[in-house]
Coordinates of C-alpha atoms in Angstrom, one line a residue:
M1 CA -15.1 -15.1 34.9
K2 CA -15.4 -14.0 31.4
K3 CA -18.4 -15.2 29.3
T4 CA -17.4 -18.0 27.7
M5 CA -15.7 -17.6 23.6
K6 CA -16.4 -19.4 21.5
I7 CA -14.0 -22.6 21.1
Y8 CA -11.2 -21.7 17.9
M9 CA -10.8 -24.5 16.0
A10 CA -12.5 -27.1 18.3
A11 CA -11.5 -29.9 16.3
A12 CA -7.6 -29.0 15.6
L13 CA -7.5 -29.1 19.7
L14 CA -9.5 -32.1 20.3
A15 CA -7.0 -34.0 17.3
V16 CA -4.5 -32.7 20.1
V17 CA -5.7 -34.1 23.1
S18 CA -8.3 -37.1 22.6
P19 CA -9.8 -39.1 24.7
A20 CA -6.9 -41.6 26.5
I21 CA -7.4 -44.5 29.4
L22 CA -5.1 -44.7 32.1
A23 CA -3.7 -48.1 32.6
Q24 CA -3.2 -48.1 36.3
A25 CA -6.8 -46.3 37.2
P26 CA -10.6 -46.5 36.0
V27 CA -10.0 -42.6 33.9
K28 CA -10.9 -40.6 30.6
V29 CA -10.5 -37.4 30.3
V30 CA -11.6 -35.3 26.8
C31 CA -10.0 -31.2 27.1
N32 CA -12.4 -29.0 25.4
E33 CA -10.3 -25.8 26.2
L34 CA -7.2 -24.8 27.6
K35 CA -6.3 -21.4 26.1
Q36 CA -5.0 -17.7 27.6
K37 CA -7.5 -15.3 27.2
G38 CA -6.2 -11.6 28.4
N39 CA -4.9 -12.1 32.2
E40 CA -6.4 -15.2 32.9
L41 CA -5.9 -19.2 31.9
V42 CA -9.1 -20.7 31.4
I43 CA -9.0 -24.5 31.6
D44 CA -12.5 -27.0 30.6
A45 CA -11.9 -31.0 30.8
V46 CA -14.3 -33.3 30.9
I47 CA -13.3 -36.3 33.2
T48 CA -14.9 -39.6 33.3
V49 CA -14.2 -42.4 36.2
D50 CA -15.2 -45.9 36.2
G51 CA -16.7 -45.9 39.7
S52 CA -17.0 -49.4 39.8
Q53 CA -13.0 -49.8 39.7
I54 CA -13.1 -47.7 43.2
K55 CA -14.0 -50.4 46.0
S56 CA -15.8 -49.7 49.0
R57 CA -12.6 -48.3 50.9
E58 CA -10.7 -47.1 48.5
N59 CA -10.7 -43.8 46.9
L60 CA -9.4 -42.0 44.4
S61 CA -7.8 -38.6 44.2
L62 CA -7.4 -37.3 40.7
T63 CA -5.1 -34.0 40.4
P64 CA -4.6 -31.7 37.2
V65 CA -1.2 -30.0 36.9
L66 CA 0.0 -28.0 35.3
E67 CA 3.6 -28.2 34.8
S68 CA 6.3 -26.8 32.5
A69 CA 10.5 -27.7 32.1
S70 CA 11.0 -24.7 34.7
Q71 CA 8.0 -24.9 36.9
K72 CA 5.0 -27.3 38.7
E73 CA 1.5 -26.1 39.7
G74 CA -1.3 -28.1 40.5
L75 CA -4.8 -27.5 40.5
P76 CA -7.2 -28.4 43.2
S77 CA -8.4 -31.9 43.2
I78 CA -10.9 -34.3 42.7
L79 CA -11.8 -36.7 45.0
L80 CA -14.1 -40.3 44.5
N81 CA -15.2 -42.3 47.6
G82 CA -15.8 -45.7 47.7
R83 CA -19.2 -46.4 49.8
I84 CA -17.6 -46.6 53.1
S85 CA -14.8 -43.7 52.7
Q86 CA -17.1 -41.4 52.2
K87 CA -19.0 -42.2 55.1
V88 CA -15.5 -41.7 57.3
Y89 CA -15.2 -38.7 54.6
D90 CA -18.2 -37.4 55.6
R91 CA -17.7 -38.3 59.9
E92 CA -13.7 -36.6 59.5
I93 CA -15.2 -33.4 58.2
A94 CA -18.2 -33.1 60.8
L95 CA -15.8 -33.4 63.6
N96 CA -13.3 -30.5 62.3
N97 CA -10.6 -33.3 62.4
L98 CA -9.6 -32.9 58.6
Q99 CA -7.1 -30.4 56.8
D100 CA -7.5 -31.8 53.2
E101 CA -5.9 -30.1 50.7
P102 CA -8.0 -28.2 48.2
R103 CA -10.7 -29.9 46.6
F104 CA -12.4 -29.0 43.1
L105 CA -15.4 -31.7 43.8
V106 CA -15.3 -34.7 46.6
V107 CA -18.3 -37.1 45.6
Q108 CA -19.5 -40.8 46.6
A109 CA -18.4 -42.8 43.7
G110 CA -21.6 -44.7 42.0
K111 CA -21.2 -47.9 40.7
N112 CA -21.1 -47.0 36.7
E113 CA -19.9 -43.6 34.8
N114 CA -18.7 -40.8 37.1
V115 CA -18.6 -37.6 34.2
I116 CA -16.7 -34.8 36.1
N117 CA -17.2 -31.7 34.2
Y118 CA -13.9 -29.6 35.2
K119 CA -14.0 -26.1 34.5
T120 CA -11.5 -23.4 36.2
V121 CA -10.0 -20.2 35.7
I122 CA -6.8 -19.2 37.1
P123 CA -4.5 -15.8 36.9
F124 CA -1.9 -16.6 33.7
E125 CA 2.1 -16.3 34.3
S126 CA 4.3 -16.4 31.2
W127 CA 5.5 -20.0 32.5
M128 CA 2.2 -21.4 31.7
K129 CA 2.9 -20.7 27.8
D130 CA 5.3 -23.7 27.1
A131 CA 3.5 -25.7 30.2
R132 CA 1.3 -28.8 29.7
F133 CA -1.5 -29.9 31.6
V134 CA -1.6 -33.4 33.0
L135 CA -3.6 -35.5 35.6
V136 CA -2.1 -37.6 38.2
P137 CA -3.8 -40.3 40.0
N138 CA -3.9 -41.8 43.4
M139 CA -5.7 -44.5 44.7
C140 CA -5.9 -44.7 48.0
G141 CA -7.5 -47.6 50.0
C142 CA -6.6 -50.8 52.9
G143 CA -3.2 -48.8 54.3
K144 CA -2.4 -49.1 50.7
E145 CA -1.4 -46.3 48.4
E146 CA -0.8 -46.3 44.5
Q147 CA 0.2 -43.1 42.6
G148 CA -0.6 -43.7 38.7
A149 CA 1.8 -42.4 36.0
P150 CA 0.5 -38.9 34.6
L151 CA -2.0 -38.6 32.3
V152 CA -1.8 -36.2 29.3
I153 CA -4.5 -33.6 29.4
A154 CA -3.3 -31.3 26.6
D155 CA 0.6 -31.0 25.5
K156 CA 0.3 -27.2 25.7
V157 CA -1.4 -23.9 26.3
L158 CA -3.4 -22.3 23.9
T159 CA -1.7 -18.7 23.8
R160 CA -2.5 -15.4 21.8
P161 CA 0.1 -15.0 19.1
D162 CA 3.2 -12.6 19.8
K163 CA 2.2 -10.5 16.8
R164 CA -0.2 -11.0 14.1
Y165 CA 0.5 -12.6 10.6
E166 CA 2.2 -10.3 8.4
V167 CA 0.5 -10.9 4.6
Q168 CA 3.6 -11.5 2.5
P169 CA 2.0 -10.3 -1.5
T170 CA 2.8 -12.0 -4.9
L171 CA 3.4 -8.8 -6.9
A172 CA 2.6 -8.8 -11.2
Y173 CA 4.2 -6.6 -13.2
I174 CA 3.8 -5.4 -17.1
S175 CA 6.1 -5.7 -19.3
P176 CA 5.5 -2.6 -20.8
E177 CA 5.3 -2.8 -25.1
A178 CA 8.2 -1.4 -26.4
E179 CA 8.8 1.8 -29.2
T180 CA 9.6 0.9 -32.7
V181 CA 10.9 4.6 -32.7
K182 CA 12.0 6.9 -29.7
H183 CA 10.5 9.8 -30.1
R184 CA 11.2 12.6 -27.1
A185 CA 10.7 16.7 -27.8
E186 CA 12.7 19.6 -25.0
V187 CA 10.1 22.4 -24.5
G188 CA 9.6 25.9 -23.7
T189 CA 8.5 29.1 -24.2
A190 CA 10.6 32.7 -24.3
Y191 CA 9.5 35.8 -23.2
L192 CA 10.9 38.2 -25.8
D193 CA 10.8 41.9 -26.4
F194 CA 10.4 43.6 -29.3
Q195 CA 9.9 47.8 -30.8
V196 CA 6.5 48.9 -30.6
G197 CA 5.0 47.5 -33.7
K198 CA 8.3 46.1 -34.8
Y199 CA 9.4 42.2 -34.8
A200 CA 13.3 42.8 -35.6
I201 CA 14.8 40.6 -33.1
L202 CA 17.5 42.4 -30.5
P203 CA 19.5 40.4 -28.7
D204 CA 20.9 43.1 -26.1
F205 CA 17.2 44.4 -25.9
R206 CA 15.9 44.2 -22.2
N207 CA 15.7 40.8 -21.0
N208 CA 16.0 39.3 -24.6
A209 CA 19.7 37.9 -23.5
V210 CA 18.6 35.5 -20.9
E211 CA 15.3 34.6 -23.1
L212 CA 17.8 34.3 -26.7
A213 CA 20.0 32.0 -24.3
K214 CA 16.7 29.5 -22.6
I215 CA 16.2 28.5 -26.8
D216 CA 20.3 28.3 -27.7
N217 CA 21.0 26.2 -24.2
T218 CA 18.2 23.8 -25.4
I219 CA 18.9 23.5 -29.4
S220 CA 22.6 22.9 -27.9
T221 CA 21.8 20.1 -25.4
V222 CA 20.4 18.6 -28.1
V223 CA 22.2 18.3 -30.9
N224 CA 25.2 17.9 -28.8
D225 CA 24.1 14.4 -27.3
K226 CA 25.8 11.6 -29.4
N227 CA 22.4 9.6 -28.9
I228 CA 20.0 11.6 -30.3
T229 CA 18.8 12.6 -34.3
L230 CA 17.3 16.1 -34.6
E231 CA 14.2 15.9 -36.2
G232 CA 12.6 19.3 -36.3
I233 CA 12.0 22.6 -34.6
I234 CA 8.4 23.8 -33.9
L235 CA 7.6 27.2 -33.3
K236 CA 4.6 28.7 -32.6
G237 CA 4.3 32.8 -31.9
F238 CA 1.3 34.5 -29.7
A239 CA -0.1 38.7 -29.5
S240 CA -1.8 40.3 -26.2
P241 CA -4.9 41.2 -27.5
E242 CA -4.4 44.9 -27.4
G243 CA -5.0 46.5 -30.6
S244 CA -6.1 45.2 -34.3
Y245 CA -7.0 41.9 -34.3
K246 CA -5.5 41.5 -37.8
S247 CA -2.0 43.7 -37.1
N248 CA -1.8 41.2 -33.9
T249 CA -1.6 38.4 -36.3
V250 CA 0.4 39.8 -39.1
L251 CA 2.7 40.8 -35.9
A252 CA 2.9 37.5 -34.3
G253 CA 3.3 35.6 -37.7
N254 CA 6.8 38.1 -37.8
R255 CA 7.7 37.1 -35.0
V256 CA 7.6 33.7 -34.9
K257 CA 9.3 34.1 -38.7
A258 CA 12.6 35.8 -37.3
L259 CA 12.8 34.2 -34.0
S260 CA 12.9 30.9 -36.3
E261 CA 15.4 33.2 -38.6
Y262 CA 17.6 34.1 -35.7
I263 CA 18.2 30.0 -35.0
R264 CA 18.7 28.4 -38.3
K265 CA 21.9 31.4 -38.6
K266 CA 22.9 31.0 -35.2
H267 CA 23.3 26.9 -35.5
D268 CA 23.7 27.0 -39.2
F269 CA 20.5 24.6 -39.5
K270 CA 18.3 24.1 -43.3
P271 CA 15.0 26.4 -43.9
E272 CA 13.2 23.0 -43.9
L273 CA 14.5 21.8 -40.1
F274 CA 11.2 24.5 -39.0
T275 CA 8.2 24.8 -38.5
L276 CA 5.8 27.6 -37.6
D277 CA 2.6 28.4 -36.2
N278 CA 0.9 32.0 -35.4
G279 CA -1.1 31.9 -32.4
S280 CA -1.8 35.0 -32.9
E281 CA -3.9 37.1 -29.6
D282 CA -3.7 34.8 -27.1
W283 CA -7.4 34.6 -25.5
E284 CA -7.0 31.1 -23.9
G285 CA -3.6 32.2 -22.7
L286 CA -6.1 35.5 -21.4
K287 CA -8.6 33.1 -19.9
A288 CA -6.4 31.3 -17.9
K289 CA -5.2 33.8 -16.2
V290 CA -7.1 35.8 -15.0
E291 CA -9.6 33.1 -13.6
A292 CA -6.1 32.2 -11.9
D293 CA -5.7 36.1 -10.5
R294 CA -8.3 37.1 -8.0
S295 CA -6.7 40.5 -7.9
V296 CA -8.0 41.6 -11.2
P297 CA -10.4 44.4 -11.1
S298 CA -14.1 43.3 -11.9
R299 CA -12.9 39.7 -12.1
E300 CA -16.5 38.0 -13.6
A301 CA -17.3 41.0 -16.2
V302 CA -14.2 40.5 -17.4
L303 CA -14.4 37.4 -17.5
A304 CA -17.9 37.1 -19.2
I305 CA -16.4 39.8 -21.8
I306 CA -13.8 37.1 -22.5
N307 CA -16.6 34.0 -22.5
S308 CA -18.5 36.3 -24.7
N309 CA -18.8 35.2 -28.7
D310 CA -18.3 39.0 -29.8
D311 CA -15.3 39.0 -32.3
P312 CA -12.1 40.1 -30.5
D313 CA -11.5 43.8 -31.7
K314 CA -14.9 43.7 -29.9
K315 CA -13.6 42.5 -26.7
D316 CA -10.9 44.3 -26.6
A317 CA -12.6 47.6 -26.8
R318 CA -15.6 46.5 -24.8
L319 CA -12.5 45.7 -22.0
A320 CA -10.9 48.9 -22.6
A321 CA -14.1 50.7 -21.4
L322 CA -14.9 48.6 -18.8
D323 CA -15.5 50.2 -15.5
G324 CA -13.4 53.6 -16.5
G325 CA -10.7 51.2 -17.4
V326 CA -9.4 50.2 -14.3
P327 CA -9.8 46.6 -15.4
Y328 CA -8.1 46.8 -18.7
R329 CA -4.8 48.8 -16.8
Y330 CA -4.6 45.8 -14.8
V331 CA -4.6 43.0 -17.2
L332 CA -2.1 45.0 -19.8
K333 CA 0.6 45.7 -17.0
N334 CA 0.1 42.6 -15.0
I335 CA -0.8 39.8 -17.2
Y336 CA -0.8 41.2 -21.1
P337 CA 3.3 40.9 -21.3
S338 CA 3.4 37.2 -20.3
L339 CA 0.7 36.5 -23.2
R340 CA 3.7 38.3 -25.6
R341 CA 5.4 35.1 -25.8
S342 CA 7.0 32.2 -28.4
D343 CA 6.5 28.8 -27.3
Y344 CA 8.8 26.4 -28.6
R345 CA 9.7 23.0 -29.4
V346 CA 12.5 20.6 -29.9
A347 CA 12.1 17.5 -31.5
Y348 CA 14.0 14.8 -32.1
Q349 CA 14.7 11.1 -31.9
V350 CA 16.7 9.0 -29.5
R351 CA 18.5 6.1 -30.2
F352 CA 18.1 2.0 -28.8
F353 CA 20.1 1.5 -25.3
T354 CA 21.3 -1.4 -24.4
V355 CA 21.1 -3.0 -20.4
E356 CA 24.6 -2.1 -19.3
E357 CA 24.2 1.4 -21.2
G358 CA 20.2 2.3 -20.2
R359 CA 22.0 1.5 -16.6
E360 CA 24.0 4.8 -16.9
I361 CA 21.7 6.9 -19.2
I362 CA 19.2 6.0 -16.4
K363 CA 21.0 7.9 -14.4
T364 CA 21.5 11.6 -15.9
R365 CA 19.3 11.3 -19.1
P366 CA 16.8 8.7 -17.9
Q367 CA 14.0 10.7 -20.7
Q368 CA 16.0 9.5 -22.9
L369 CA 15.0 5.9 -22.3
S370 CA 11.9 3.9 -23.5
L371 CA 9.4 2.1 -20.5
S372 CA 10.7 -1.3 -22.1
E373 CA 14.4 -0.4 -21.6
M374 CA 13.8 1.0 -18.0
F375 CA 12.3 -2.4 -17.2
A376 CA 15.0 -4.3 -18.5
V377 CA 17.3 -2.0 -16.6
A378 CA 15.1 -3.3 -13.4
N379 CA 15.3 -5.9 -14.1
S380 CA 18.7 -6.5 -13.9
Y381 CA 19.2 -5.6 -10.4
E382 CA 17.9 -8.3 -8.1
I383 CA 13.9 -8.0 -7.6
G384 CA 13.1 -6.0 -4.2
S385 CA 17.1 -4.3 -4.0
K386 CA 17.4 -0.7 -4.1
E387 CA 18.4 -0.1 -7.8
Y388 CA 15.4 -2.4 -9.4
N389 CA 12.7 0.0 -6.8
E390 CA 14.5 3.3 -7.6
V391 CA 14.1 2.1 -11.6
F392 CA 10.4 2.1 -11.7
E393 CA 10.1 4.7 -9.1
I394 CA 12.0 6.7 -12.3
A395 CA 9.7 4.9 -14.8
V396 CA 6.7 6.5 -13.7
R397 CA 7.9 10.4 -12.6
M398 CA 9.5 10.0 -16.5
Y399 CA 6.0 8.8 -17.5
S400 CA 3.3 10.1 -14.6
D401 CA 0.1 9.6 -17.3
D402 CA 1.0 6.0 -18.4
P403 CA -0.7 3.3 -16.8
V404 CA 1.4 0.4 -17.0
A405 CA 4.6 2.6 -15.3
N406 CA 2.3 3.5 -12.9
L407 CA 1.3 -0.1 -12.0
N408 CA 4.5 -1.0 -11.8
A409 CA 5.1 1.9 -9.0
A410 CA 2.4 0.9 -7.3
N411 CA 3.7 -2.8 -6.9
I412 CA 7.3 -1.3 -5.9
A413 CA 4.7 0.7 -3.6
L414 CA 2.9 -2.4 -1.9
S415 CA 6.4 -4.4 -1.8
K416 CA 7.4 -1.6 0.7
N417 CA 3.9 -1.2 2.5
D418 CA 3.5 1.9 1.1
L419 CA -0.2 1.8 0.9
D420 CA -0.4 5.7 0.2
A421 CA 1.8 6.1 -2.8
A422 CA 0.1 2.7 -4.1
R423 CA -3.3 4.2 -4.2
T424 CA -2.4 6.5 -5.7
Y425 CA -0.5 5.4 -8.2
L426 CA -3.5 2.9 -8.9
A427 CA -5.6 6.0 -9.5
K428 CA -3.6 5.8 -13.2
A429 CA -3.3 2.5 -14.0
G430 CA -6.2 1.5 -15.7
N431 CA -7.9 -1.6 -15.8
S432 CA -6.0 -4.7 -17.0
P433 CA -5.7 -7.8 -14.6
E434 CA -2.9 -7.2 -12.9
A435 CA -4.0 -3.4 -12.4
I436 CA -7.0 -5.8 -10.6
H437 CA -4.1 -7.5 -9.0
A438 CA -2.9 -4.8 -7.6
R439 CA -5.6 -3.0 -6.0
G440 CA -6.7 -7.0 -4.6
V441 CA -3.2 -6.9 -3.3
L442 CA -3.8 -3.2 -1.4
N443 CA -7.3 -4.1 0.2
L444 CA -5.5 -7.5 1.6
L445 CA -2.8 -4.8 3.1
E446 CA -5.3 -2.6 4.4
G447 CA -7.2 -5.5 6.2
N448 CA -10.6 -5.1 3.2
L449 CA -11.0 -9.3 3.2
D450 CA -13.9 -9.1 1.2
E451 CA -12.8 -6.9 -1.2
A452 CA -9.6 -8.1 -1.8
G453 CA -10.9 -11.9 -2.5
K454 CA -13.4 -10.5 -5.1
L455 CA -10.6 -8.4 -7.0
L456 CA -8.0 -11.6 -6.6
E457 CA -10.8 -13.5 -7.8
Q458 CA -10.9 -12.1 -10.8
A459 CA -7.4 -11.7 -11.6
K460 CA -7.3 -15.0 -11.0
A461 CA -9.6 -16.2 -13.0
A462 CA -8.4 -12.9 -15.9
G463 CA -4.7 -16.0 -15.8
V464 CA -2.5 -13.5 -13.2
K465 CA -0.3 -16.0 -12.0
G466 CA 0.0 -14.2 -8.9
A467 CA -3.7 -14.4 -7.7
A468 CA -3.7 -17.7 -6.5
A469 CA -0.5 -17.4 -3.9
N470 CA -2.5 -14.0 -2.8
L471 CA -5.8 -15.4 -2.2
D472 CA -3.8 -18.5 0.1
E473 CA -2.4 -15.2 2.1
L474 CA -5.7 -14.2 2.5
R475 CA -7.1 -17.6 3.7
K476 CA -4.1 -17.7 6.4
K477 CA -4.9 -13.4 7.3
E478 CA -8.6 -15.0 7.6
A479 CA -7.5 -17.5 10.1
D480 CA -5.3 -15.4 12.2
N481 CA -7.8 -12.6 12.6
Q482 CA -10.4 -15.2 13.9
L483 CA -7.8 -17.3 16.0
F484 CA -7.0 -13.4 18.1
D485 CA -10.4 -13.0 18.1
S486 CA -11.3 -15.9 19.7
F487 CA -8.8 -14.5 22.8
E488 CA -11.2 -11.0 23.0

């Protein structure tokens, strides 16, 4: 027999099987345990018999029985003999004349209460799951036999549940603040080729047709959209560091001016629409690309020169002289062309949309919707529906660093039990009461109940409505864990 485990919910068990007295026999019984443990059924009952009611020539047989609608099984019985009946029993046993039924205990009834601890373990069978446990009394004496009505010891076997309790969390979303003006921008980079030392835009020179088409397409997309008002175009030109810093600065400035003139004439824009910025030699870009390219010869020495406090022209001279010019020739061929570029930003303003409009816009141009508009669109669908979830997932893609977008996306992930995704979103969800609440729900679903309790209590104190419901879920999970542990 396995070692005895703590009795789970003893108070509840006793409430179900509180002591009763059999009218036909001087018996009362209390069931301490009737529980499945693995492949066994553990039985623990205390049977009390008033021996003074059993006459000298009588005996009382008490047979515990497990019975369900489909099957019945008797267990070894208890036999209490009166004084003379016990002598007869002992004599028959000594003479080997008695073919008795299996007995748990045979004892002479005392004059007062006889207390019998009925403890046994039997193999558990599936039909026992729906069985009740009764005690059948049979009083015999003076040639008469009287069977009493069965006394219910326990109305059911306590069995391990088929599966663990699944937490049903309540989630707390945040409605984002509405934007007063919806400013947006399309950004890109063009790598235009120029003749040496010149700044005229030549559309058919080398790959310029492709690069100019990128800018034209971006601008056309904005100006042809009826929902958009163009606000401005910001251009910033960069040069690679070879040659004089002064001449490169002038050259970069002239080239970005030439690009603005090309765009202005192409699209018939006013000059005041443009903002120009001269980035001159792009040493920051050179540093980033050398750090990313492990094939650069003498890479550490190159980075040391780039990071030095020397003026740009001296840096350029030192790079050209380093290791016989090998590193310089490498960066001149493989890195410098990417530094000669024009970054462009097409800024615009988007009108506000109704919910019905938003339902369509989110499918094709979600970047035009504000977070608050997306929230309104989501709430036009049934909570938890495919469409509802998709809106929040789009929102976090469009606003990947926004705490509110990340919190709401985390809640969607939690609702789908995608705990890895929820954890990733919550890392960027900030520390609002709702974010603390969501982390509590994550810990609850992961089974970290102590940490979940702390976080949910914080959220409750901060006024998050769903926290109380989730604390109830936590208590249900704790009770379920205790129940499962009791069957180990």
